[in-house]
Structure formats: C-alpha cells, structure tokens
Amino acid sequence: MSKTAIVTGASRGLGLELARALAARDWALAIDARRPGPLEAARAELESATPVIAVAGDVRDSAHLTQLVDEAGRLGPISAVINNASLLGPSPQPPLGTYPLSALREVYEANVFAPLRLMQIALPRLEQGARIINVTSDAGVESYEGWGGYGSSKAALEQLTNVFAAEHPELRVYWVDPGDMRTQMQREAFPGEDISDRPPPSDSVPGFLTLLEADLPSGRYRASDLPATQEVRS
Ligand SMILES: NC(=O)c1ccc[n+]([C@@H]2O[C@H](COP(=O)([O-])OP(=O)(O)OC[C@H]3O[C@@H](n4cnc5c(N)ncnc54)[C@H](OP(=O)(O)O)[C@@H]3O)[C@@H](O)[C@H]2O)c1
C-alpha cells in the first residue's frame, strides 16, 4: 500500500518540488496553499502520478488544518507530515527596533502555532514510525540583521520540534534547514536584488527524501548535509 504525506504550502517552491518527488515515489498526497488557482494547478499535475487531495486554506486556520488531516486520512494511514508553508513577514524586513508587533504576531501564527497545531491534530492519526518534518532556516540559528522576526519564529519552531521529538520517541521528528533556494520567499526577502545565483528548490529535495525513506534519528538536519537515500542504505 502506498504511503500518505501531508505537505503544506505545496503550490510552488520547495513544497511543490517535495510533492513532485513524493508523487514520483508513489506517495499519496494531501496538499494545501491559500490561493486556490495555483493549488489546483499543482493538484492537476500531481494527479497524473498519484492520488492527491488539495484543500485550499490558510495554515493559521485550525478548521482548515482539521479538514486537511481528515482528507489525508481518507487516502490511508498518515506516514508523514511536512510543515513547509511559512510567512516571511513584511518585505523589506524591518529591524526589531521598529518591527510592528501585529506583523510579528502573524509571522508566529504561520511559522510556530500552525505547525504545532497540525502536529497536534495529526498525532492520533499517525502510523507508528511516521515522519514529521518541520522546515526551518539558518535564520533560526544565525543572527542576520533584519531577520529577527522570521528568524526568531524559526528558532521557536526548532525548539518546539526538538521537545516534540523528545516527547515522541515512537516517531521520527526532524527540523530541517533547506538552504537558500530560488523561490518567491527568497525574492521577498531580497526585494529588487538578483537572486539567480540561488539554487533551485529541487536541489534541496534529496535530503528530505532521505529523512522520509531512511531511518535517521530525530533531530536537526541541513538538507545539503544529508546523503542520498541509497548511500544511507548501502
Ligand atoms: N527560499 C529560501 O531560500 C528558504 C531558506 C530557508 C528556509 N526556507 C523555508 O522553506 C520553506 C518553503 O519556502 P519557499 O521558499 O518554497 O516558499 P514560497 O516559494 O514562498 O512558497 C510558499 C508556499 O506556501 C504557501 N503558503 C504560504 N503561506 C501559507 C499559509 N498561511 N497557509 C497555507 N499555505 C501558505 C504558498 O502558497 P499561497 O501563497 O497560495 O498560500 C506556497 O505554496 C518555508 O518554510 C521557508 O521558511 C526557505
């Protein structure tokens, strides 16, 4: 029987590349994004390879997350949850000295509370040994000027995932820095700058596949440090 993964934010960027790779490996998929048009385009593409359910909505909406988990459960036991959707916040990013707290609250809703809520809702439906992957960032551990809002939200996500992993030894729980990627978020982070030197998000995918297909211990990983699945197995 094929495995089922929930991938949030799968209409473009890293989420779409992860969904494409999983579809090619026969994983059934439940995906989301806020805007229905791009999400439906992704669903239509992925559907040629695998069963896929797309639920348009905002990860900050708990009812949406419940619907996403319910729909995923209709595809089969849930083997993986990938919290990929994320909010950069204002662009350009303000320094912390003037960061509007209302905007910061939105960033934390999307990057901290939403991933935890999805883990909470999915927990009773996860099969033994299921993978949880929370996508974080080097901005969660480094002190880049201007990255205090987004970066601190990713730091909170990292530690929250760290503790969740300790509380759930029956699962494999990963927090993963995907590395710089040439995506819309990267364009928002560096408005007006040429970002063509950043690698495409597909370059980060093999590391995620290793976490999904091998049996590495729970913990923090950088996608670029992970060997391909075949190398882990041989
Ligand atoms: N790009 C980088 O260089 C980089 C570096 C380090 C870490 N990351 C992390 O990598 C992950 C993927 O980033 P990316 O660069 O691929 O981003 P992206 O290109 O901006 O794509 C984000 C995806 O998430 C969806 N999304 C955004 N907010 C959402 C919400 N509130 N509810 C539901 N869906 C939402 C977007 O669709 P809608 O807009 O239609 O909702 C889109 O499908 C993120 O966790 C990011 O923090 C990225």
GROMACS .gro file of C-alpha atoms and ligand atoms in nm, residues 8-15 32-36 38 57-60 64 83-87 110-111 135-138 150 154 176-186 188 198 201, ligand 1:
model
   94
    8THR     CA    1   0.164   2.229   0.345
    9GLY     CA    2   0.241   2.510   0.104
   10ALA     CA    3   0.273   2.280  -0.196
   11SER     CA    4   0.157   2.509  -0.477
   12ARG     CA    5   0.509   2.639  -0.553
   13GLY     CA    6   0.868   2.648  -0.431
   14LEU     CA    7   1.005   2.374  -0.207
   15GLY     CA    8   0.660   2.236  -0.120
   32ASP     CA    9  -0.262   2.291   0.073
   33ALA     CA   10  -0.194   2.657  -0.004
   34ARG     CA   11  -0.404   2.968   0.037
   35ARG     CA   12  -0.465   3.057  -0.327
   36PRO     CA   13  -0.693   2.803  -0.499
   38PRO     CA   14  -0.201   2.766  -0.817
   57GLY     CA   15  -0.686   2.733   0.303
   58ASP     CA   16  -0.461   2.910   0.549
   59VAL     CA   17  -0.250   2.706   0.790
   60ARG     CA   18  -0.329   2.968   1.054
   64HIS     CA   19  -0.858   2.418   0.772
   83ASN     CA   20   0.517   2.163   0.774
   84ASN     CA   21   0.656   2.365   0.483
   85ALA     CA   22   0.420   2.666   0.447
   86SER     CA   23   0.570   2.976   0.601
   87LEU     CA   24   0.540   3.354   0.619
  110ALA     CA   25   0.207   3.089   1.048
  111ASN     CA   26   0.555   2.965   1.144
  135VAL     CA   27   1.104   2.323   0.759
  136THR     CA   28   1.312   2.581   0.942
  137SER     CA   29   1.603   2.800   0.830
  138ASP     CA   30   1.958   2.906   0.904
  150TYR     CA   31   1.113   3.549   1.074
  154LYS     CA   32   1.200   2.962   1.305
  176VAL     CA   33   1.540   2.086   0.863
  177ASP     CA   34   1.722   2.384   0.714
  178PRO     CA   35   1.666   2.351   0.338
  179GLY     CA   36   1.935   2.606   0.246
  180ASP     CA   37   1.892   2.909   0.022
  181MET     CA   38   1.652   2.845  -0.266
  182ARG     CA   39   1.544   3.049  -0.568
  183THR     CA   40   1.177   3.091  -0.471
  184GLN     CA   41   0.916   3.359  -0.418
  185MET     CA   42   1.006   3.379  -0.048
  186GLN     CA   43   1.371   3.444  -0.137
  188GLU     CA   44   1.050   3.877  -0.098
  198ARG     CA   45   2.046   3.072  -0.554
  201PRO     CA   46   1.438   2.422  -0.457
  235LIG     N1   47   1.358   3.014  -0.005
  235LIG     C1   48   1.460   3.004   0.078
  235LIG     O1   49   1.573   3.045   0.046
  235LIG     C2   50   1.441   2.942   0.214
  235LIG     C3   51   1.553   2.936   0.300
  235LIG     C4   52   1.539   2.876   0.424
  235LIG     C5   53   1.415   2.823   0.462
  235LIG     N2   54   1.309   2.833   0.377
  235LIG     C6   55   1.183   2.770   0.420
  235LIG     O2   56   1.144   2.677   0.319
  235LIG     C7   57   1.000   2.663   0.318
  235LIG     C8   58   0.949   2.679   0.177
  235LIG     O3   59   0.980   2.811   0.135
  235LIG     P1   60   0.970   2.857  -0.019
  235LIG     O4   61   1.085   2.944  -0.040
  235LIG     O5   62   0.945   2.739  -0.106
  235LIG     O6   63   0.838   2.949  -0.012
  235LIG     P2   64   0.743   3.002  -0.130
  235LIG     O7   65   0.802   2.983  -0.264
  235LIG     O8   66   0.701   3.138  -0.088
  235LIG     O9   67   0.618   2.902  -0.120
  235LIG     C9   68   0.538   2.902  -0.005
  235LIG    C10   69   0.422   2.805  -0.023
  235LIG    O10   70   0.344   2.807   0.098
  235LIG    C11   71   0.212   2.854   0.070
  235LIG     N3   72   0.172   2.933   0.187
  235LIG    C12   73   0.229   3.047   0.233
  235LIG     N4   74   0.164   3.089   0.342
  235LIG    C13   75   0.064   3.000   0.366
  235LIG    C14   76  -0.038   2.990   0.464
  235LIG     N5   77  -0.051   3.081   0.562
  235LIG     N6   78  -0.124   2.885   0.458
  235LIG    C15   79  -0.112   2.791   0.360
  235LIG     N7   80  -0.016   2.796   0.265
  235LIG    C16   81   0.070   2.900   0.269
  235LIG    C17   82   0.223   2.932  -0.060
  235LIG    O11   83   0.103   2.938  -0.135
  235LIG     P3   84  -0.002   3.061  -0.108
  235LIG    O12   85   0.076   3.188  -0.113
  235LIG    O13   86  -0.103   3.047  -0.218
  235LIG    O14   87  -0.059   3.034   0.026
  235LIG    C18   88   0.326   2.845  -0.135
  235LIG    O15   89   0.264   2.728  -0.185
  235LIG    C19   90   0.949   2.766   0.419
  235LIG    O16   91   0.926   2.703   0.543
  235LIG    C20   92   1.064   2.865   0.433
  235LIG    O17   93   1.063   2.932   0.556
  235LIG    C21   94   1.318   2.891   0.257
   0.00000   0.00000   0.00000
